[in-house]
Coordinates of N, CA and C in Angstrom, one line a residue:
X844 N 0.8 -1.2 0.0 CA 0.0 0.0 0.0 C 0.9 1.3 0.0
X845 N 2.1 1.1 0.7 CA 2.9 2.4 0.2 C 3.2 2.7 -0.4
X846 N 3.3 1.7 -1.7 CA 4.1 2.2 -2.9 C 2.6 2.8 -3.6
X847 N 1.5 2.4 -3.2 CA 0.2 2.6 -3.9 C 0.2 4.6 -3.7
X848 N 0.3 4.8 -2.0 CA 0.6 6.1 -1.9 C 1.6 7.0 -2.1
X849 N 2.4 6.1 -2.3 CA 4.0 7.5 -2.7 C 3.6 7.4 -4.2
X850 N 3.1 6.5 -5.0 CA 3.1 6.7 -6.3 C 1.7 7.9 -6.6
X851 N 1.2 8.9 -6.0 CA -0.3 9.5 -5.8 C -1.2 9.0 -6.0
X852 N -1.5 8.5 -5.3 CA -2.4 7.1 -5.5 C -3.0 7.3 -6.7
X853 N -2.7 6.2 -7.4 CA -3.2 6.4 -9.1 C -4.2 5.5 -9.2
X854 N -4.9 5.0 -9.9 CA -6.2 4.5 -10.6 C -6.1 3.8 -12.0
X855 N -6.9 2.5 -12.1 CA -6.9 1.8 -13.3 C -8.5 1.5 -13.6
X856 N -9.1 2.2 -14.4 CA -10.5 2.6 -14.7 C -10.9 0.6 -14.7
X857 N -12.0 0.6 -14.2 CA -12.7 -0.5 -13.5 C -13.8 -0.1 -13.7
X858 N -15.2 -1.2 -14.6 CA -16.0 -1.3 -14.5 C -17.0 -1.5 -13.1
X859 N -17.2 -1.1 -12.1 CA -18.2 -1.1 -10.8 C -18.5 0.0 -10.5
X860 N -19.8 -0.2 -9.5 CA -20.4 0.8 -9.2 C -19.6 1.9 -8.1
X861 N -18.6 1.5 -7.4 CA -17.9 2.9 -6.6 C -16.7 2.8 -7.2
X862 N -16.7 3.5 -8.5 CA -15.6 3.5 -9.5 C -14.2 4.1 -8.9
X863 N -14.8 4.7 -8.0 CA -12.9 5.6 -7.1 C -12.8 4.3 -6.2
X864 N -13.2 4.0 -5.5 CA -12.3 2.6 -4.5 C -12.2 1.8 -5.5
X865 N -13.0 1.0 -6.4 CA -12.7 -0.3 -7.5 C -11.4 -0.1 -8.5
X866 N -11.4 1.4 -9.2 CA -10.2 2.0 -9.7 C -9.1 1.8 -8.9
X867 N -9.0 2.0 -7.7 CA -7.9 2.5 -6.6 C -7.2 0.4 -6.3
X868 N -8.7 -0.2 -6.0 CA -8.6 -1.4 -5.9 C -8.1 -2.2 -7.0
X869 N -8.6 -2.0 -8.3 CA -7.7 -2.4 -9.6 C -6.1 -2.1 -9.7
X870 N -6.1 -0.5 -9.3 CA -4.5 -0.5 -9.6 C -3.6 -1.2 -9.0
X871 N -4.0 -1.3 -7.4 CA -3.4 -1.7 -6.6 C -3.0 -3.8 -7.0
X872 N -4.3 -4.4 -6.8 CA -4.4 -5.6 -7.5 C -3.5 -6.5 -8.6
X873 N -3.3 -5.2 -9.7 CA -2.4 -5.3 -10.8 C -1.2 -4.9 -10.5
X874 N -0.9 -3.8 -9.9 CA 0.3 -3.1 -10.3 C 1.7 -3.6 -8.8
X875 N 0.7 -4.2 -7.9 CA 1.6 -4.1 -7.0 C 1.3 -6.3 -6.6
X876 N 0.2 -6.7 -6.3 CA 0.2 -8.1 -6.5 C 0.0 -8.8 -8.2
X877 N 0.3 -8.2 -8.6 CA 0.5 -8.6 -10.3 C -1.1 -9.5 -10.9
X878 N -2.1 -9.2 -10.2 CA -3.0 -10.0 -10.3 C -3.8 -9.6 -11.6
X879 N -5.0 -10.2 -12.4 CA -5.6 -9.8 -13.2 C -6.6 -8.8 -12.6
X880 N -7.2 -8.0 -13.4 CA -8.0 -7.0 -13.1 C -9.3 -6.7 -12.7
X881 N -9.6 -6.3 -11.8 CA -10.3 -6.6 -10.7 C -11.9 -7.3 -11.0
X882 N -12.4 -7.0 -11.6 CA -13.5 -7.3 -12.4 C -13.9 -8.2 -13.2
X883 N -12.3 -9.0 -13.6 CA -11.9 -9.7 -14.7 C -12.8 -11.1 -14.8
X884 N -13.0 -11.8 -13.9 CA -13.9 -13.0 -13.8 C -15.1 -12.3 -13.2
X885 N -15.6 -11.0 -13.0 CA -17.0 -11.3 -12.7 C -17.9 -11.6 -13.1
X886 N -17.6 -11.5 -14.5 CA -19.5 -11.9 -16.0 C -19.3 -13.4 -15.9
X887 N -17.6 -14.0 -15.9 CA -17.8 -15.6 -16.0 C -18.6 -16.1 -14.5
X888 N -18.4 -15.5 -13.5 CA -18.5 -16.0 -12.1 C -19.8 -16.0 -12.1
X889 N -20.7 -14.7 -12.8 CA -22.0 -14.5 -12.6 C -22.8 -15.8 -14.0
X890 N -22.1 -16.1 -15.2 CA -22.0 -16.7 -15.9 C -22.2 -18.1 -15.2
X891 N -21.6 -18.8 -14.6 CA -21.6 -20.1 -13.8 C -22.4 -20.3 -13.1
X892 N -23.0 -19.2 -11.9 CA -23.7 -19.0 -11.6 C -25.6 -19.5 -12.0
X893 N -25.6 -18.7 -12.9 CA -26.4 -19.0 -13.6 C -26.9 -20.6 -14.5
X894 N -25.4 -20.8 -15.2 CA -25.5 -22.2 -15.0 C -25.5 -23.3 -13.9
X895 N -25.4 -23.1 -13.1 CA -25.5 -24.1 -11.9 C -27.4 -23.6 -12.1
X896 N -27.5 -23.0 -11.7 CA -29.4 -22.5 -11.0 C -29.9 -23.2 -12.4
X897 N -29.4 -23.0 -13.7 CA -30.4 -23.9 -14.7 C -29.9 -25.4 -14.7
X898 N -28.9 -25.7 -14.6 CA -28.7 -27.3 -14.3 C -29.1 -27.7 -13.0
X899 N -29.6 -27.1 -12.3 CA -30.0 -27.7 -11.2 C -31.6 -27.6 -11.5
X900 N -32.1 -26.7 -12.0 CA -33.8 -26.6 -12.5 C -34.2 -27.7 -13.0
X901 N -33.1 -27.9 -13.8 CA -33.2 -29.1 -14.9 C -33.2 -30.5 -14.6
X902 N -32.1 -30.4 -13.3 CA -32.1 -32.1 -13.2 C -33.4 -31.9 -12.1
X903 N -33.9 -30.5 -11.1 CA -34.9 -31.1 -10.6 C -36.3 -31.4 -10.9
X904 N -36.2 -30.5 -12.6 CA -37.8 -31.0 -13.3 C -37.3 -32.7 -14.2
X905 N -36.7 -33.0 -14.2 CA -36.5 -34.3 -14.6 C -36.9 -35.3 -13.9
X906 N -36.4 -35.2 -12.5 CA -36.5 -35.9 -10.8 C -37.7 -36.0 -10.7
X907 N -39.1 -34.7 -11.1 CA -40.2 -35.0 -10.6 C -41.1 -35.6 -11.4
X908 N -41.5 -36.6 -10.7 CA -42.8 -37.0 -11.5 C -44.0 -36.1 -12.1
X909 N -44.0 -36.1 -13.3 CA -44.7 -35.8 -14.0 C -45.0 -34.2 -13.4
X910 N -46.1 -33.3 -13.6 CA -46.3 -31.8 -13.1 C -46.3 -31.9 -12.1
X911 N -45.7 -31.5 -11.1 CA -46.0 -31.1 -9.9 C -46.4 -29.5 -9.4
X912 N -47.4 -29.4 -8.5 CA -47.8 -28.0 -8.2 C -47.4 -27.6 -6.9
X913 N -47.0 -26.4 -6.4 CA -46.6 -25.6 -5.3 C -45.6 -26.3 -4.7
X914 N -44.6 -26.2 -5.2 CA -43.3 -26.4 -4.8 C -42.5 -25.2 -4.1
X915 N -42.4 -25.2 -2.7 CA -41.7 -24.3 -2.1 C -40.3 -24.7 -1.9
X916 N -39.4 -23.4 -1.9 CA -38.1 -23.7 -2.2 C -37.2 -24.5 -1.3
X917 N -38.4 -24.6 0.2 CA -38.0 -26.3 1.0 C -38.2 -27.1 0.5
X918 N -39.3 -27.5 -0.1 CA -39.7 -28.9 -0.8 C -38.7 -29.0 -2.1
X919 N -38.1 -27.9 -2.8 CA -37.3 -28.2 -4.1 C -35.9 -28.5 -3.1
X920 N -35.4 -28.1 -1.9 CA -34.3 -29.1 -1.5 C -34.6 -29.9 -1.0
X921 N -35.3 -30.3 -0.6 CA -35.8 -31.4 0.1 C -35.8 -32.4 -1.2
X922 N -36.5 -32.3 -2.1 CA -36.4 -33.4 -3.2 C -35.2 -33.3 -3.8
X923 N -34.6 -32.6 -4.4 CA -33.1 -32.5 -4.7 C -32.1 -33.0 -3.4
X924 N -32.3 -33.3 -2.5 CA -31.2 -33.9 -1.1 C -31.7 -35.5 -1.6
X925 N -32.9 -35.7 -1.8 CA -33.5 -37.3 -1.8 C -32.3 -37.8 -3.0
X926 N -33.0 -36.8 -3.8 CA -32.7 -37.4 -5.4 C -31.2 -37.2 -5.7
X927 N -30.5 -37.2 -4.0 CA -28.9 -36.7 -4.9 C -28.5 -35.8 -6.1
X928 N -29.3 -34.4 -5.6 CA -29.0 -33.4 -7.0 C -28.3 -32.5 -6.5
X929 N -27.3 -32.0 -6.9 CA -26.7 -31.2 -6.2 C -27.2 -29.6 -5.6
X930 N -27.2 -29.0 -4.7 CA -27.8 -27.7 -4.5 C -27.1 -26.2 -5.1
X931 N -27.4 -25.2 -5.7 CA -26.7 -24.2 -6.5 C -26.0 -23.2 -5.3
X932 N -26.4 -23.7 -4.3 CA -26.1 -23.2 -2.6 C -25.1 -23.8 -2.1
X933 N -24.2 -22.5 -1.4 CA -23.7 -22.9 -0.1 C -23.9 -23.8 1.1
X934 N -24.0 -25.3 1.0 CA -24.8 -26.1 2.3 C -23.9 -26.2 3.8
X935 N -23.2 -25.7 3.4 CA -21.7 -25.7 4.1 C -22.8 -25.8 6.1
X936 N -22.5 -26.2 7.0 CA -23.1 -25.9 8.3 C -24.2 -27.0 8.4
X937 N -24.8 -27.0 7.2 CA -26.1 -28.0 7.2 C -27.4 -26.9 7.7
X938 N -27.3 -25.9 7.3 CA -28.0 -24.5 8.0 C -29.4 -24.5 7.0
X939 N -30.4 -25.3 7.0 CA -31.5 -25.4 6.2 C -32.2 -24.2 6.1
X940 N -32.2 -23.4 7.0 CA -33.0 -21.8 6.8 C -32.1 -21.1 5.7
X941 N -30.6 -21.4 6.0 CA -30.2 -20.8 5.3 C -29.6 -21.0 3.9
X942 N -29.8 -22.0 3.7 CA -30.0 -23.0 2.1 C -31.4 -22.6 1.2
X943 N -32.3 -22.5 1.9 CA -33.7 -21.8 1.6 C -33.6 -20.4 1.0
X944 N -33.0 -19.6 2.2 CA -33.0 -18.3 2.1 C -31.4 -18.1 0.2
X945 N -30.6 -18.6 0.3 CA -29.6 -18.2 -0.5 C -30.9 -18.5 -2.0
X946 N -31.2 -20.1 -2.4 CA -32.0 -20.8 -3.2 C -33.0 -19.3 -3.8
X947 N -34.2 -19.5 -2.9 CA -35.0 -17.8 -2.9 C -34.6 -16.7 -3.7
X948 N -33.1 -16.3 -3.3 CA -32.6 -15.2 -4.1 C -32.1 -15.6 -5.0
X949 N -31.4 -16.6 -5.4 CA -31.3 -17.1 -7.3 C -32.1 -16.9 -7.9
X950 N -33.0 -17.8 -7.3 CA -34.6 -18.0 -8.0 C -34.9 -16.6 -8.3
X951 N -35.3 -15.4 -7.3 CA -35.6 -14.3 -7.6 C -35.1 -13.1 -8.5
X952 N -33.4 -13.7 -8.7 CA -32.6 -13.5 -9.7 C -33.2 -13.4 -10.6
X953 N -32.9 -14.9 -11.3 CA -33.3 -15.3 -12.1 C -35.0 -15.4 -12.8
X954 N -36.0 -15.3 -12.1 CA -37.3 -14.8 -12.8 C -36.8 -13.1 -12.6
X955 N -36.7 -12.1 -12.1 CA -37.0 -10.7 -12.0 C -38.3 -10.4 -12.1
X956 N -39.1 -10.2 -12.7 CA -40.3 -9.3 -12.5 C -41.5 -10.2 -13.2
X957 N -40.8 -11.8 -14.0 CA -41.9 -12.1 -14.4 C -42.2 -13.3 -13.2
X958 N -43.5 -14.1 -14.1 CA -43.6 -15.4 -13.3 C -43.6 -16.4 -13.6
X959 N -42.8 -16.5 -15.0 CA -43.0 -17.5 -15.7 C -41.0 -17.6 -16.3
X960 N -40.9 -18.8 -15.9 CA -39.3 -18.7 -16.2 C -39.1 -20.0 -17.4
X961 N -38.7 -20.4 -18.6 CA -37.9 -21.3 -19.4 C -36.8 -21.4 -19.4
X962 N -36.8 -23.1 -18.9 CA -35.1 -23.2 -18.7 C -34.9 -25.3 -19.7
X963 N -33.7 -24.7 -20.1 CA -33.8 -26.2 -20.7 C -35.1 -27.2 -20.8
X964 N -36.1 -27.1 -21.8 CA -37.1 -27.6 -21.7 C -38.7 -27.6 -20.5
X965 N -37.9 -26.8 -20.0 CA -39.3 -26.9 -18.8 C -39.5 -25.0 -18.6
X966 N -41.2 -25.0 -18.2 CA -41.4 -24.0 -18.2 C -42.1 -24.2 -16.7
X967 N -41.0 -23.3 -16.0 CA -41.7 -23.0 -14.6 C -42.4 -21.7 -14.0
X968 N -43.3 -21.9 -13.4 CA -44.8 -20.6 -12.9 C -44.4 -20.6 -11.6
X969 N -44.0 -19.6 -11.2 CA -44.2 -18.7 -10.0 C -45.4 -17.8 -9.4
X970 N -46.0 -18.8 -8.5 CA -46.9 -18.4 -7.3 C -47.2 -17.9 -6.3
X971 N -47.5 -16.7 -5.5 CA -47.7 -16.1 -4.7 C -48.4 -16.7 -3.3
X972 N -48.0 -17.6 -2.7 CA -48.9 -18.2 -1.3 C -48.6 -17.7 0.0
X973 N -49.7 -18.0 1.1 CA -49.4 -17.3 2.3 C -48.8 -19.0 2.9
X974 N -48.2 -18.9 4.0 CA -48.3 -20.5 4.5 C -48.0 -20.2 6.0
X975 N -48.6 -21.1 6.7 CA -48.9 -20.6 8.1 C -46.9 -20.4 8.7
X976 N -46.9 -19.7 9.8 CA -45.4 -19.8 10.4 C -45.6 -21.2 11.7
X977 N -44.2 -21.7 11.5 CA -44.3 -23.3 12.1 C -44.5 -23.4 13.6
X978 N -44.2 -21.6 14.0 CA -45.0 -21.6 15.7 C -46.1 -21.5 16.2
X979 N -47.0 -21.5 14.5 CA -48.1 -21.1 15.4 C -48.9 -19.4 15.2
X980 N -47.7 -18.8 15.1 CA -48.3 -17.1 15.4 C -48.5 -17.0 14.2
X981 N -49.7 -16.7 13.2 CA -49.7 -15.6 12.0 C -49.3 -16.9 10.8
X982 N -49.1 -15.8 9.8 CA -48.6 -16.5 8.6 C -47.4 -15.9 7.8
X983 N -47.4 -16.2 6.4 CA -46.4 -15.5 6.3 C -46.1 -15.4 4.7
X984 N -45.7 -14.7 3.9 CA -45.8 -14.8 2.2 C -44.6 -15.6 1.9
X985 N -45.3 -16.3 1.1 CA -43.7 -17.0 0.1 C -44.0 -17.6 -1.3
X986 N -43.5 -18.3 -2.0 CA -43.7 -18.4 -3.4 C -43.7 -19.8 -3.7
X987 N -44.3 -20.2 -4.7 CA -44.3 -22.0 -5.0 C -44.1 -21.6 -6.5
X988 N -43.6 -23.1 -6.3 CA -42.8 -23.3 -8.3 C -43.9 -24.3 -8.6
X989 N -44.0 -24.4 -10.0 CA -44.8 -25.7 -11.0 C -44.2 -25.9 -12.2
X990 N -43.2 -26.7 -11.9 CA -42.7 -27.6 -13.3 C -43.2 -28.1 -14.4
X991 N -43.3 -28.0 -15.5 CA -44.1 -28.0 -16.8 C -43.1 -28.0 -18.0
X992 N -43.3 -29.7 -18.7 CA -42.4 -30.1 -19.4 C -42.9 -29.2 -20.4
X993 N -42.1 -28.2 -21.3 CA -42.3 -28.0 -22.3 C -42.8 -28.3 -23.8
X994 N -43.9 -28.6 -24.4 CA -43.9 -29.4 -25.3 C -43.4 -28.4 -26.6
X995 N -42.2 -29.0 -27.5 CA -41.8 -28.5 -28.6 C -43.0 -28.0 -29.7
X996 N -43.8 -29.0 -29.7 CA -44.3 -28.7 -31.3 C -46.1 -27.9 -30.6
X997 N -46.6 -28.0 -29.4 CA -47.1 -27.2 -29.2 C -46.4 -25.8 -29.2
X998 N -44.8 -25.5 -28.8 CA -44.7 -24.2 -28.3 C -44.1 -23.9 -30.1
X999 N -44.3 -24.8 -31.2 CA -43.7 -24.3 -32.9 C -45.0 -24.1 -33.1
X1000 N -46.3 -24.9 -32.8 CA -47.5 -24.4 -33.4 C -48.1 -23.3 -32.8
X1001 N -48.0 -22.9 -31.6 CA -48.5 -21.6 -31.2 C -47.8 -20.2 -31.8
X1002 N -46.3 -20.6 -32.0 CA -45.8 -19.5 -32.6 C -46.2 -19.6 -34.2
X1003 N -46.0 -20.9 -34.7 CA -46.8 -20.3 -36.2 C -47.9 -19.7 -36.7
X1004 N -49.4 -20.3 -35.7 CA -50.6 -19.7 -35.2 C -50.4 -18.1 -35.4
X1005 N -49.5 -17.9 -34.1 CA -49.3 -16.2 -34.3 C -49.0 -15.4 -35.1
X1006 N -48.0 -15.9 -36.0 CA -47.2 -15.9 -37.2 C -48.2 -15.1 -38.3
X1007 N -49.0 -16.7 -38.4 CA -49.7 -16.4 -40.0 C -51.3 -15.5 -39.1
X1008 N -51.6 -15.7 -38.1 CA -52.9 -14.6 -37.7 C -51.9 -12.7 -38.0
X1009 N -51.0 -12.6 -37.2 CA -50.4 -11.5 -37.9 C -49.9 -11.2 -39.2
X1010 N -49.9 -11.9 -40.1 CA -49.5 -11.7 -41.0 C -50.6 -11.4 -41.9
X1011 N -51.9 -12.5 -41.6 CA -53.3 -12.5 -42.1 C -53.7 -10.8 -41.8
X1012 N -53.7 -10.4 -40.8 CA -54.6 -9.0 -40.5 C -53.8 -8.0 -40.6
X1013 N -52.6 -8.3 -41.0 CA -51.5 -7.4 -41.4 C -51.8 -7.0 -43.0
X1014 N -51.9 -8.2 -44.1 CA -52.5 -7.9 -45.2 C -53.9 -7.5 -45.4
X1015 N -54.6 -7.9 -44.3 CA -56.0 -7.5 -44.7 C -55.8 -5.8 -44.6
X1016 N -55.2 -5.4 -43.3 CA -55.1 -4.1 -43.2 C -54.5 -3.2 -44.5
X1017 N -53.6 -3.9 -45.1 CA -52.9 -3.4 -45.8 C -53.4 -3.3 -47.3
X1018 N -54.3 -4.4 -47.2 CA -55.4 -4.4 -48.6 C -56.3 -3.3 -48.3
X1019 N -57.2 -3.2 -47.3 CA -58.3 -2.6 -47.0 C -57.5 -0.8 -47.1
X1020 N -56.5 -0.8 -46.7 CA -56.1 0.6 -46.6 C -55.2 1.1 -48.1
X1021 N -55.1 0.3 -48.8 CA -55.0 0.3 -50.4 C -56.4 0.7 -51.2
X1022 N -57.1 -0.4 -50.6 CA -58.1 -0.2 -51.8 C -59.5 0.8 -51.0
X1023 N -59.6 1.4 -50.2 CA -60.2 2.1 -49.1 C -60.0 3.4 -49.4

């Protein structure tokens, strides 16, 4: 760090959001522990990420029989611990609240604002449920999954459906406003 300050503390422009410590932290990173730059694996790390949460989607809509409805993100470790699938989580402690809670936030990740998520063949629906709390007092909001095999040639005929209906009323329009 001295040489960071006798040098005026200089800066190596870094993509993050507190660009003066990340900059300050880049230079430092590179110029003095010769490391790569500071940001350098974060799109792959977030990248991985992402793949683990869809291979694990994947092997756990494979695992269930057939559709299953209201799957809370206990019950998806809970069947993934049976089914020997591996978790996209930290299990480290055996800390089940907190395997739940990490799971939750992928998941939330990963849908953002809709409720319907497509991941390697399956199309999963996100539910809004109350479920009582395990002491007794009150209740409490949380969300269930429903796994749904995708069918290919239903989801080629609905898009061609759409296809030739737009295309149909696109010419009609386009007739009627020619000859009109």
């Amino acid at each position: 760090m001295g040489s960071w300050a006798l040098d005026s503390m200089p800066q190596l422009d870094c993509p993050h959001p507190q660009r003066e410590w990340a900059s300050s932290m880049n230079w430092i990173i590179q110029r003095i522990f010769g490391l790569p730059p500071l940001m350098e694996t974060h799109a792959d790390s977030r990248r991985e990420k992402d793949t683990s949460l869809s291979g694990f989607l994947t092997d756990l809509g494979d695992s269930l029989p057939g559709q299953r409805d209201c799957l809370t993100v206990g019950d998806m470790i809970s069947h993934a611990e049976s089914a020997k699938i591996r978790l996209p989580v930290n299990t480290r402690g055996n800390q089940a609240k907190g395997s739940q809670l990490q799971l939750g936030t992928l998941l939330s990740q990963a849908f953002g604002d809709r409720n319907t998520l497509e991941v390697n063949g399956y199309t999963i629906d996100r539910s809004p449920i109350r479920l009582p709390r395990p002491d007794g007092n009150g209740y409490f909001d949380s969300r269930t999954y429903r796994f749904r095999k995708t069918d290919v040639a239903t989801t080629a005929t609905t898009a061609t459906t759409a296809t030739t209906a737009t295309t149909a009323t696109t010419a009609t329009t386009a007739t009627t406003a020619t000859t009109g």
